[in-house]
mmCIF file of C-alpha atoms in Angstrom:
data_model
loop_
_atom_site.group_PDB
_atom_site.id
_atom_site.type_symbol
_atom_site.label_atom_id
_atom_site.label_comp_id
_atom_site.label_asym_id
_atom_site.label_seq_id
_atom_site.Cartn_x
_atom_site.Cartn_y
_atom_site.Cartn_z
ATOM 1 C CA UNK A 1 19.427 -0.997 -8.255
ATOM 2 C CA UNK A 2 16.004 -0.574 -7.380
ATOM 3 C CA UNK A 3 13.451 1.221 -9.727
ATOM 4 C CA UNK A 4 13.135 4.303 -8.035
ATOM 5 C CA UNK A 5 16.962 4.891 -7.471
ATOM 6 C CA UNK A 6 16.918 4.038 -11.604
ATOM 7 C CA UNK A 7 14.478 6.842 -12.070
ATOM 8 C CA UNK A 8 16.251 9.332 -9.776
ATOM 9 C CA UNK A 9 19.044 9.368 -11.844
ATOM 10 C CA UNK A 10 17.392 9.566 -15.389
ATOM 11 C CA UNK A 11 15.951 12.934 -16.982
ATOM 12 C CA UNK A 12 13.020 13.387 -19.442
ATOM 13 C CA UNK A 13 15.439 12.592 -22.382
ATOM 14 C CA UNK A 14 17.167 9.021 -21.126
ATOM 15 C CA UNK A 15 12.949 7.982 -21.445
ATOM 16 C CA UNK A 16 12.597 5.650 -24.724
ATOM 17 C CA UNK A 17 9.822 5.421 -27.130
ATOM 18 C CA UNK A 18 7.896 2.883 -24.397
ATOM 19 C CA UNK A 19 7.941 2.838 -20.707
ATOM 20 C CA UNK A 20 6.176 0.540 -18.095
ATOM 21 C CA UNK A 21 5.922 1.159 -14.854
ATOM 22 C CA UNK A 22 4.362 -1.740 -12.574
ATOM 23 C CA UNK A 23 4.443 -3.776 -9.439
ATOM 24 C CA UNK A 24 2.034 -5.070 -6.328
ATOM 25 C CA UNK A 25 3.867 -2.808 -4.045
ATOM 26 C CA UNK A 26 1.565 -0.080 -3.908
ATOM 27 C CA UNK A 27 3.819 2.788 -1.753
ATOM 28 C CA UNK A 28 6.740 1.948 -4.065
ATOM 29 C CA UNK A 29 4.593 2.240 -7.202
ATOM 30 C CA UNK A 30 2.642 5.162 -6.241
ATOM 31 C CA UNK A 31 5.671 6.727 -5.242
ATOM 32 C CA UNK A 32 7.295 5.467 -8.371
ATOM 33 C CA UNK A 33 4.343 6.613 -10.895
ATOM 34 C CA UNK A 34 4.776 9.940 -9.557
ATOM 35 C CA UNK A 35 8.296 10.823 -9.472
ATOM 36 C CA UNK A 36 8.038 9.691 -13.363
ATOM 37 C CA UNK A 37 5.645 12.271 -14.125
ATOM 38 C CA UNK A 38 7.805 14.707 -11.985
ATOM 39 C CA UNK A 39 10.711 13.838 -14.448
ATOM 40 C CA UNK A 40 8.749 14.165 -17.612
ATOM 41 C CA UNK A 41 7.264 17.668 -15.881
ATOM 42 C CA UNK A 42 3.849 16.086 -16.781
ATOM 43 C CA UNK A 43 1.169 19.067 -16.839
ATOM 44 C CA UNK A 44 -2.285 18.182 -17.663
ATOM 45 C CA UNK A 45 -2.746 21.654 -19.674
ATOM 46 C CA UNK A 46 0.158 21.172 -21.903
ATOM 47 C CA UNK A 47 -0.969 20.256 -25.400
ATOM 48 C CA UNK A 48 1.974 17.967 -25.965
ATOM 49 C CA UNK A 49 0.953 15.806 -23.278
ATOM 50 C CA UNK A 50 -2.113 13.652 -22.837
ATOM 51 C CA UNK A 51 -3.128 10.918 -20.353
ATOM 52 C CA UNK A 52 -5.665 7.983 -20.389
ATOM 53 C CA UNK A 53 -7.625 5.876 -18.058
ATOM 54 C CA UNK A 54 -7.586 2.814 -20.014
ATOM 55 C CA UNK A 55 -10.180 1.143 -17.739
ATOM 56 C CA UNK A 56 -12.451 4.004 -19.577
ATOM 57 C CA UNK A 57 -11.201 5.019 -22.896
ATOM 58 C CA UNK A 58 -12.327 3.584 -25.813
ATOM 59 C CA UNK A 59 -9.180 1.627 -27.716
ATOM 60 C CA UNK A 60 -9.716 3.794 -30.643
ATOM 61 C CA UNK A 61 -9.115 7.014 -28.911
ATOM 62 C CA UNK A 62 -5.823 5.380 -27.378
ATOM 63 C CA UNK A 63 -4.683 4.171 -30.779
ATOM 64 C CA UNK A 64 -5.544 8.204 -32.377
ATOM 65 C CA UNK A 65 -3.568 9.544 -29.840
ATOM 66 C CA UNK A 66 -0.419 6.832 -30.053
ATOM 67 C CA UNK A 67 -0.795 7.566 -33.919
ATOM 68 C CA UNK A 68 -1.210 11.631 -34.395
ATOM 69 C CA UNK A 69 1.523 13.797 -34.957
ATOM 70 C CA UNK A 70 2.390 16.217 -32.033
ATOM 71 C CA UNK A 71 1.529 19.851 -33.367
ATOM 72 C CA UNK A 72 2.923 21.912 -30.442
ATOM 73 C CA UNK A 73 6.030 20.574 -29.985
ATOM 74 C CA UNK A 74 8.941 18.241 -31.689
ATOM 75 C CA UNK A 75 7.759 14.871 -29.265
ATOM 76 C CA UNK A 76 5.126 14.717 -27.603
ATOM 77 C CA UNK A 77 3.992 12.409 -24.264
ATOM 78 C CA UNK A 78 1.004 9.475 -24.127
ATOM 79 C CA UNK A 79 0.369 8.607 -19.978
ATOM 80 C CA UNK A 80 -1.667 5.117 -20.090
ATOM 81 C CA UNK A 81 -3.234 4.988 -16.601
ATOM 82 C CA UNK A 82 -4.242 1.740 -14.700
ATOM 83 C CA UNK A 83 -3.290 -0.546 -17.979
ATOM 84 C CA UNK A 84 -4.739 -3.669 -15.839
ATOM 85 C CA UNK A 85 -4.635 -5.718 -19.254
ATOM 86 C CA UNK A 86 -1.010 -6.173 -18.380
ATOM 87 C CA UNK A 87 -1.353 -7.726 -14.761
ATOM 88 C CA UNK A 88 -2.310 -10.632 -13.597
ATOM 89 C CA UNK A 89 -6.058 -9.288 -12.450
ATOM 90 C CA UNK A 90 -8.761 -11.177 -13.368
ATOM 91 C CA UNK A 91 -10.691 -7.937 -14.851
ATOM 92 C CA UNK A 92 -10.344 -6.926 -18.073
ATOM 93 C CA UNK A 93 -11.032 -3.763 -19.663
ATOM 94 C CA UNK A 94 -10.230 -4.274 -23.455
ATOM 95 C CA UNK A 95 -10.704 -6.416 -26.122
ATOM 96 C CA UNK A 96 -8.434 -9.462 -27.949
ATOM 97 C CA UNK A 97 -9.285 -7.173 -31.092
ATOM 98 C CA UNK A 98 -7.488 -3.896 -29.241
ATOM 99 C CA UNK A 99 -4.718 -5.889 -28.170
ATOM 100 C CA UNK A 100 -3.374 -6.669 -30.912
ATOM 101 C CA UNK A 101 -3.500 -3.188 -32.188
ATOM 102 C CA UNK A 102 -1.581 -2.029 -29.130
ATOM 103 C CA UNK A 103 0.667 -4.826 -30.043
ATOM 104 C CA UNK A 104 0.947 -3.856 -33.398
ATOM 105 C CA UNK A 105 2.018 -0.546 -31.909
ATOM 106 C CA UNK A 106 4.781 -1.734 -29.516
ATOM 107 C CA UNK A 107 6.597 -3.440 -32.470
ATOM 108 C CA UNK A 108 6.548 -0.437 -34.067
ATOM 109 C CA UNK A 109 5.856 2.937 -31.936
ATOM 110 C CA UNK A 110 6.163 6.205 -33.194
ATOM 111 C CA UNK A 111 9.316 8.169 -33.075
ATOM 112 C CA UNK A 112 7.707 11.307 -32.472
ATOM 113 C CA UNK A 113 5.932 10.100 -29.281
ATOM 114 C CA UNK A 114 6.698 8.143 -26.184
ATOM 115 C CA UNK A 115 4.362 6.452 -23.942
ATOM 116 C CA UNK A 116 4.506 5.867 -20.188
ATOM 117 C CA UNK A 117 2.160 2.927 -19.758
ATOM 118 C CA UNK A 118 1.257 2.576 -15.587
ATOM 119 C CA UNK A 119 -0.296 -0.740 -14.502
ATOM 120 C CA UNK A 120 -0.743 -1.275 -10.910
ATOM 121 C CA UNK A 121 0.064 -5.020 -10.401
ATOM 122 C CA UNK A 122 1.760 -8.058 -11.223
ATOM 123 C CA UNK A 123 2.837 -8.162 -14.749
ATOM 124 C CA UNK A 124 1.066 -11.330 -16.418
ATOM 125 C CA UNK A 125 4.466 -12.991 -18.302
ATOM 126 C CA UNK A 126 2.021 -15.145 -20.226
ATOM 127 C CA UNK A 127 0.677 -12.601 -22.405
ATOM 128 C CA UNK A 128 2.077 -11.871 -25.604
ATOM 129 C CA UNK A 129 1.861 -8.096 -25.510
ATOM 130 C CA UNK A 130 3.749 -8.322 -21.820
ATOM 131 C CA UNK A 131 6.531 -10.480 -23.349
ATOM 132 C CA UNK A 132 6.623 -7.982 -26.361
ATOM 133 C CA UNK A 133 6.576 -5.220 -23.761
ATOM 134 C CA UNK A 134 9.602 -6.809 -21.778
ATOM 135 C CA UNK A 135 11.947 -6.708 -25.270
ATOM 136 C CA UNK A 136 10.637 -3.450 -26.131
ATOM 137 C CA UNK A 137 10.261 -1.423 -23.541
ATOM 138 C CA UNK A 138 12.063 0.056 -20.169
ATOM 139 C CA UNK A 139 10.350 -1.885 -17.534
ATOM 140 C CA UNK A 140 10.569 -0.415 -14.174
ATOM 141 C CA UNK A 141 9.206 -2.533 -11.653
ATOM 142 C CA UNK A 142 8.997 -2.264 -8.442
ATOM 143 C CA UNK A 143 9.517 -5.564 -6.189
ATOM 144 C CA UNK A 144 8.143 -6.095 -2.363
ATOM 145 C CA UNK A 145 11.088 -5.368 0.060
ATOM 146 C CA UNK A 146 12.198 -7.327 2.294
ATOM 147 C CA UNK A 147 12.864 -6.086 5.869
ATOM 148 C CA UNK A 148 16.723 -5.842 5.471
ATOM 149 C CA UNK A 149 16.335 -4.464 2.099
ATOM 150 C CA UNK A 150 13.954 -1.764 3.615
ATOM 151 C CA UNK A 151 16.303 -0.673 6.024
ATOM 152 C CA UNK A 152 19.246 -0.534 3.216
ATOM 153 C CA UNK A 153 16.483 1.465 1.193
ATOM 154 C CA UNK A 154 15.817 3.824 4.893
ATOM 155 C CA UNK A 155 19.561 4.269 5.186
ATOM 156 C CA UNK A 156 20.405 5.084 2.125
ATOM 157 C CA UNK A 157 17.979 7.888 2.227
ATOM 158 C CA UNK A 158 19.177 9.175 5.553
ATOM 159 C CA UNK A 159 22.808 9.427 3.573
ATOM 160 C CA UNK A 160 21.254 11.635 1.038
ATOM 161 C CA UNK A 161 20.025 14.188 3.322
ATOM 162 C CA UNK A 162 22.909 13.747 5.630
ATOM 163 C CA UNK A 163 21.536 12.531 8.532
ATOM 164 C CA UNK A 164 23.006 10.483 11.635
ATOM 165 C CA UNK A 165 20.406 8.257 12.997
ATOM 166 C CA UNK A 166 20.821 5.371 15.768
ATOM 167 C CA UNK A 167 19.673 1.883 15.151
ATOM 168 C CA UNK A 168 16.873 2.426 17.952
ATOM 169 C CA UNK A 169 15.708 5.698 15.917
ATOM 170 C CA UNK A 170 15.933 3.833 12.437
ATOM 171 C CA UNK A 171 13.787 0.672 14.290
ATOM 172 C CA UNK A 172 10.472 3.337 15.373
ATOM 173 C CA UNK A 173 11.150 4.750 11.457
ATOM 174 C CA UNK A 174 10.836 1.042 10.199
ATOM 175 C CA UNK A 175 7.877 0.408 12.504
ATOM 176 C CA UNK A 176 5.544 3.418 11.900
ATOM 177 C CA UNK A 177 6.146 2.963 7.895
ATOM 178 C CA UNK A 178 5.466 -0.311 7.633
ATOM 179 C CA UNK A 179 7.995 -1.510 4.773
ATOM 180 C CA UNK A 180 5.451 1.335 2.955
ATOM 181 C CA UNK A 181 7.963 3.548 0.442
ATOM 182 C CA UNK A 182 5.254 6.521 0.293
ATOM 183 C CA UNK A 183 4.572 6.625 3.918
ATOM 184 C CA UNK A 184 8.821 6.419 4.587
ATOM 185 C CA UNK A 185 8.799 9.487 2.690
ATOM 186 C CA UNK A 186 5.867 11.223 4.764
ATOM 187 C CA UNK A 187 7.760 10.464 8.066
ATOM 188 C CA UNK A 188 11.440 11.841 7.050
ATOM 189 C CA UNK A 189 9.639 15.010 6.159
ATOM 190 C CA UNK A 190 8.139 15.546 9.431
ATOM 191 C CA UNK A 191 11.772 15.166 10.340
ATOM 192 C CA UNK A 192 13.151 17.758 7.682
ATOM 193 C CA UNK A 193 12.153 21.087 10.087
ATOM 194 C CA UNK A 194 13.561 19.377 13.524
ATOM 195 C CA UNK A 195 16.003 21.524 14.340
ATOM 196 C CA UNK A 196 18.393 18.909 16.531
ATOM 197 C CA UNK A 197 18.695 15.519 15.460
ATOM 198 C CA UNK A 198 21.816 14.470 17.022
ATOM 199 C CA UNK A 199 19.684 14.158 20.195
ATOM 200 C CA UNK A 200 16.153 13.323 19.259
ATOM 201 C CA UNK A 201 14.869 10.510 21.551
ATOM 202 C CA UNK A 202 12.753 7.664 20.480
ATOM 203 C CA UNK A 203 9.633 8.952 22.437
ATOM 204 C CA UNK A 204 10.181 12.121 21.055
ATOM 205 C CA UNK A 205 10.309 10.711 17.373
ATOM 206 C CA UNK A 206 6.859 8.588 18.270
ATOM 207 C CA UNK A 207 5.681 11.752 19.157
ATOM 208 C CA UNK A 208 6.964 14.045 16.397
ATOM 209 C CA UNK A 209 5.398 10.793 13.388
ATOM 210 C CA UNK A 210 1.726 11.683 12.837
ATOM 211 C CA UNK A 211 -0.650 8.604 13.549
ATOM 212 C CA UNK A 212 -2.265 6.673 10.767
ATOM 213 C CA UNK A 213 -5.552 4.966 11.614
ATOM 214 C CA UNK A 214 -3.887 1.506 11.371
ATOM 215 C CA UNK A 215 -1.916 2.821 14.324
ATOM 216 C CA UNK A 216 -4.577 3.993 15.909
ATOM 217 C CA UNK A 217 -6.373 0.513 15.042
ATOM 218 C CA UNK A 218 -2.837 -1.450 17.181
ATOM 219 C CA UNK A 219 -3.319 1.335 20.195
ATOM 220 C CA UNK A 220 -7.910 0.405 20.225
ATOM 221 C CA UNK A 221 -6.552 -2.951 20.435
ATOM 222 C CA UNK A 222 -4.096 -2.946 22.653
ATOM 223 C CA UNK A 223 -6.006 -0.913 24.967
ATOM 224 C CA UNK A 224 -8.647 -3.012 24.908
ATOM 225 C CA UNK A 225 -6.413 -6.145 25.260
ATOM 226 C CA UNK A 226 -5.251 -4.646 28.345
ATOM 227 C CA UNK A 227 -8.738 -4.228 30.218
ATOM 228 C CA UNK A 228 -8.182 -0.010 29.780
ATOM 229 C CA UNK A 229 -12.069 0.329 28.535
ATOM 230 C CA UNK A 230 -12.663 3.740 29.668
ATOM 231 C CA UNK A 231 -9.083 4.632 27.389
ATOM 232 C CA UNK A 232 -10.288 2.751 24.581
ATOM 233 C CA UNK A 233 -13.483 4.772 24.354
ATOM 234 C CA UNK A 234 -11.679 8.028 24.574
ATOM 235 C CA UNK A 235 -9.535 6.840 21.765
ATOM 236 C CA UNK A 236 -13.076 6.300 19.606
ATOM 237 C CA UNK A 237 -14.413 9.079 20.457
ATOM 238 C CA UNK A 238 -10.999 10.787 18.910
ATOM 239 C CA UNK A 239 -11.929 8.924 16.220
ATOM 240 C CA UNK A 240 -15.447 10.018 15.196
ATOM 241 C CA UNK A 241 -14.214 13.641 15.657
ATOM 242 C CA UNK A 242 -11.488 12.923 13.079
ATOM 243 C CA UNK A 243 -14.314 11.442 10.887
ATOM 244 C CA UNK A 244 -13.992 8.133 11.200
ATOM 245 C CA UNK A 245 -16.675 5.638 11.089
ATOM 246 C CA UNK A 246 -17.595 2.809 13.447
ATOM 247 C CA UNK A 247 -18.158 0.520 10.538
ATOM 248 C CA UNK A 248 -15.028 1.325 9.002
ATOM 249 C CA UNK A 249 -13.000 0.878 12.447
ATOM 250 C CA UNK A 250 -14.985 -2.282 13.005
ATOM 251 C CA UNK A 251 -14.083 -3.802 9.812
ATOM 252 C CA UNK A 252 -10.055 -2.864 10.819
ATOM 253 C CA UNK A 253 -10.411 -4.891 13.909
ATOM 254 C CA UNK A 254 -12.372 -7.637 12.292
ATOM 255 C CA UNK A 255 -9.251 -7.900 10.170
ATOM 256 C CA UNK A 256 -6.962 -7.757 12.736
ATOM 257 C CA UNK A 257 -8.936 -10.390 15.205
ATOM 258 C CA UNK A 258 -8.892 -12.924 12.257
ATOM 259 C CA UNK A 259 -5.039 -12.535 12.137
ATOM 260 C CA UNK A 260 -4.917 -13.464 15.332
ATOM 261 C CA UNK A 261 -6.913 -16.159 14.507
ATOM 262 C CA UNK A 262 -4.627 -17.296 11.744
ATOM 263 C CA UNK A 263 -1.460 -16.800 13.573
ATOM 264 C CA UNK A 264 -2.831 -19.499 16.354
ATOM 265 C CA UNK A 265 -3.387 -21.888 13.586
ATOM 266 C CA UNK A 266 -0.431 -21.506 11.524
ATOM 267 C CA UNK A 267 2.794 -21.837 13.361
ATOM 268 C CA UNK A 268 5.797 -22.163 11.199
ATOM 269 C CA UNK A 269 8.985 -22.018 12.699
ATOM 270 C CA UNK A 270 9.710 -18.454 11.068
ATOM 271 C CA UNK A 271 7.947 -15.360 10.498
ATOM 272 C CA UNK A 272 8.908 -15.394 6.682
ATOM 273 C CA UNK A 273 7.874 -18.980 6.561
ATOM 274 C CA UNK A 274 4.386 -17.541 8.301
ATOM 275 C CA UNK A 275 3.741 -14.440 6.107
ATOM 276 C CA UNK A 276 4.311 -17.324 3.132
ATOM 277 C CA UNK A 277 1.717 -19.400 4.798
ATOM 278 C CA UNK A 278 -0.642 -16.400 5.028
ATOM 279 C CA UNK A 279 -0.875 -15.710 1.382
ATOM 280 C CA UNK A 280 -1.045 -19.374 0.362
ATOM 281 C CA UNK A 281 -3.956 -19.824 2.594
ATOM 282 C CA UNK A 282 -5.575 -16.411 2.014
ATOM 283 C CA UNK A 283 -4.140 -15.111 -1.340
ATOM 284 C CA UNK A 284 -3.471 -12.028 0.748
ATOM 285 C CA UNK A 285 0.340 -10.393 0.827
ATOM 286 C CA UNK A 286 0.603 -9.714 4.721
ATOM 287 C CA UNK A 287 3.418 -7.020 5.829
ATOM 288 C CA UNK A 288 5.113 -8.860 8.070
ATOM 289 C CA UNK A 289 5.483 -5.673 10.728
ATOM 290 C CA UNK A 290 1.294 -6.395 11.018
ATOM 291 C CA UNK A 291 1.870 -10.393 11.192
ATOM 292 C CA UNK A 292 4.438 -9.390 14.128
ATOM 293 C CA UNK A 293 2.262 -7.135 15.999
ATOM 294 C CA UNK A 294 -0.243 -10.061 15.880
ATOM 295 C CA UNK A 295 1.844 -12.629 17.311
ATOM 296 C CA UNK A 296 3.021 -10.295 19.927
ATOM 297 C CA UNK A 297 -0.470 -9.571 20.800
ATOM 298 C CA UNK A 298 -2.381 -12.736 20.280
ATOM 299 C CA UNK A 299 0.387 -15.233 22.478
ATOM 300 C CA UNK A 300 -1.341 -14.913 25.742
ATOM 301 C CA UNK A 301 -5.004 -14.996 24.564
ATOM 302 C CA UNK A 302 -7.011 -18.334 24.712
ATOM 303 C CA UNK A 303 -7.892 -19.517 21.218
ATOM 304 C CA UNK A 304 -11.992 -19.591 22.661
ATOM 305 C CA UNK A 305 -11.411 -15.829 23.942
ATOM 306 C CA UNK A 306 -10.519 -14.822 20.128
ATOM 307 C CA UNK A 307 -12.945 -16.927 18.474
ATOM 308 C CA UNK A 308 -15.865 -15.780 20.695
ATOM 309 C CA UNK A 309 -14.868 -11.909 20.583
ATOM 310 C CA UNK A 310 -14.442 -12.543 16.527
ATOM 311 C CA UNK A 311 -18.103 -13.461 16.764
ATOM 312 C CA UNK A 312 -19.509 -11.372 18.090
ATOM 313 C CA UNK A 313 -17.662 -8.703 15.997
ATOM 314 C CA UNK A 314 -19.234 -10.107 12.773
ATOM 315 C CA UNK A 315 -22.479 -9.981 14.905
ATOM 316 C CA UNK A 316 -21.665 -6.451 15.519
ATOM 317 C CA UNK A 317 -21.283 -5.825 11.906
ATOM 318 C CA UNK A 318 -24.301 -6.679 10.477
ATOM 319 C CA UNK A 319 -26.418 -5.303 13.563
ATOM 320 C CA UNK A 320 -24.469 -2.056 12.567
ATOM 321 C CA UNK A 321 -25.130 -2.210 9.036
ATOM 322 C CA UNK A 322 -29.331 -3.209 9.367
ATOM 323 C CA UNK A 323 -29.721 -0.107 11.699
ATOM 324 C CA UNK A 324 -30.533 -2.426 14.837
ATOM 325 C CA UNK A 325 -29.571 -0.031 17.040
ATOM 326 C CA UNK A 326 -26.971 3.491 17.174
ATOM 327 C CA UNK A 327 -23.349 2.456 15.706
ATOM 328 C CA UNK A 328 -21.968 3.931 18.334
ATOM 329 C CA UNK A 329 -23.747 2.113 21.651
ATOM 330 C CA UNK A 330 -23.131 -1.388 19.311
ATOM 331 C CA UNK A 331 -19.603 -0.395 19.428
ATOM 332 C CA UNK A 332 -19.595 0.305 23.350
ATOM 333 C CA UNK A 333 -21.275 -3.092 23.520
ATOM 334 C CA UNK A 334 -18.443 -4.825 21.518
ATOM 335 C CA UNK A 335 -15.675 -3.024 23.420
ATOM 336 C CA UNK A 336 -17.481 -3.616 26.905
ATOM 337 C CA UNK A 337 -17.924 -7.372 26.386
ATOM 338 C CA UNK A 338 -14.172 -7.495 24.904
ATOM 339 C CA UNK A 339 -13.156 -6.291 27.987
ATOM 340 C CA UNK A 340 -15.439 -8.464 30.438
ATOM 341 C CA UNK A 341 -14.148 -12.194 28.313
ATOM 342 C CA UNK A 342 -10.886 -10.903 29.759
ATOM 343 C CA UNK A 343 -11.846 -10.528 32.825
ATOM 344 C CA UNK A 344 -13.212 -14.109 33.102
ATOM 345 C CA UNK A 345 -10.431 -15.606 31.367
ATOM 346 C CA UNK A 346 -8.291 -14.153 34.509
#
């Protein structure tokens, strides 16, 4: 059972005196963190709850708050945001001295309080307090899915609302959230007001998902891959008006250009094998719907076509950040030239 499905099925009572929530997924956790706090009914204006940024509070107001009695109400609730000190992060934001405190707590926590300790990351098993944490405590972590366990995870959620999708429909819902929890959850609820399912198309779903800018970032590319310059700048220009800035789009494509880049170079046999190569060369956990999208779209392109065009994007880059000349022209520049290497390489 996953984390979430554990938490859908608890209520504010089945939480013990200690709770951790954690995990690199980030949709899964941020989904996770707050469907805890639904459970609990967390409300920052009730006086039995209270909740801490421990990359900010001082230790000793943690430890007065994990030690007080609760004067409103029988129990009383301790959030611990963002306790990094658990993961595997390099930063950290208390002391060996405060530690041990906090472990001095764990082994023996308050009955009148329980604490919901959040730490966004990988749980470092070499540290005492996580290994005293792990006998203590409920640990709900989330894990990375998989691509068939995402699809389990999609269908089981269609089955809960009762819904009949085909495989082709389920595919575009895969695609468009990315093996991203949070963003899974965005999409069905566009769905939740369509009044006929049974014969929604798939270019009717594509059109009913709202576009995120990393979709937006595949169709810039993809145009521009294609030669279609004049549709790629009418895409920007949709951009800017939705507040988007050319630095911020450029570093996207950068991105994307030097997967390509590494996708040419690394060739394993299998896409798993490649997204395993990708973090053991980068240190970087690649969703292997993005590492797809960049084979697909990097096959045909000459290995000089990506390296020159990923030149002259860093060139871009800095020209756009010292103010050489308007963002916007550099852009047209970048997009025009893209388009012109193409045309040679034909």
């Amino acid at each position: 059972m996953t984390a979430i499905r554990q938490v859908e099925k608890m209520t504010a009572g089945d939480f013990p005196a200690l709770t951790v929530v954690a995990g690199e997924d980030v949709g899964q956790f941020s989904f996770l963190k707050e469907e805890v706090l639904r459970k609990i009914g967390f409300d920052p204006a009730d006086l039995s709850m209270s909740r801490l940024d421990m990359r900010e509070t001082p230790y000793a107001q943690v430890q007065e708050e994990l030690e007080s009695l609760p004067f409103f109400a029988e129990n009383k609730w301790v959030v611990l945001d963002s306790f990094l000190d658990l993961t595997t992060g390099r930063k950290r934001f208390l002391s060996d001295e405060d530690l041990k405190r906090f472990e001095d707590y764990v082994q023996n926590p308050s009955a009148d309080t329980k604490v919901l300790i959040f730490a966004e990351g990988k749980l470092d098993g070499k540290r005492r307090l996580v290994k005293l944490l792990k006998r203590q405590a409920l640990l709900l972590e989330t894990k990375q899915f998989k691509e068939k366990e995402f699809r389990s995870f999609l269908q089981e959620e269609l089955r809960n609302r009762g819904w009949k999708l085909g495989a082709d429909l389920q595919d575009v819902l895969l695609e468009k959230s990315m093996l991203n929890v949070s963003l899974l959850r965005q999409n069905l609820a566009f769905l939740e007001d369509y009044s006929n399912l049974a014969t929604l198309t798939v270019e009717e779903l594509r059109q009913l998902l709202p576009k995120t800018l990393q979709d937006n970032l595949f169709d810039l590319s993809s145009l521009l891959l294609q030669g279609k310059l004049e549709a790629a700048r009418s895409l920007m220009a949709d951009l800017r008006l939705q507040g988007k800035d050319d630095i911020q789009i450029l570093a996207l494509l950068l991105s994307h250009f030097r997967l390509f880049l590494y996708v040419r170079f690394l060739n394993p046999s299998t896409e798993a094998n490649l997204v395993a190569e990708l973090k053991k060369l980068t240190g970087i956990s690649y969703n292997p719907y993005r590492v797809r999208f960049a084979q697909r779209d990097s096959q045909a392109l000459p290995t000089s076509y990506l390296r020159k065009i990923y030149e002259k994007m860093i060139q871009t880059d800095y020209d756009m950040k010292t103010g050489l000349y308007d963002k916007a022209y550099l852009m047209d520049l970048l997009m025009i030239e893209m388009v012109q290497g193409l045309e040679q390489k034909n």
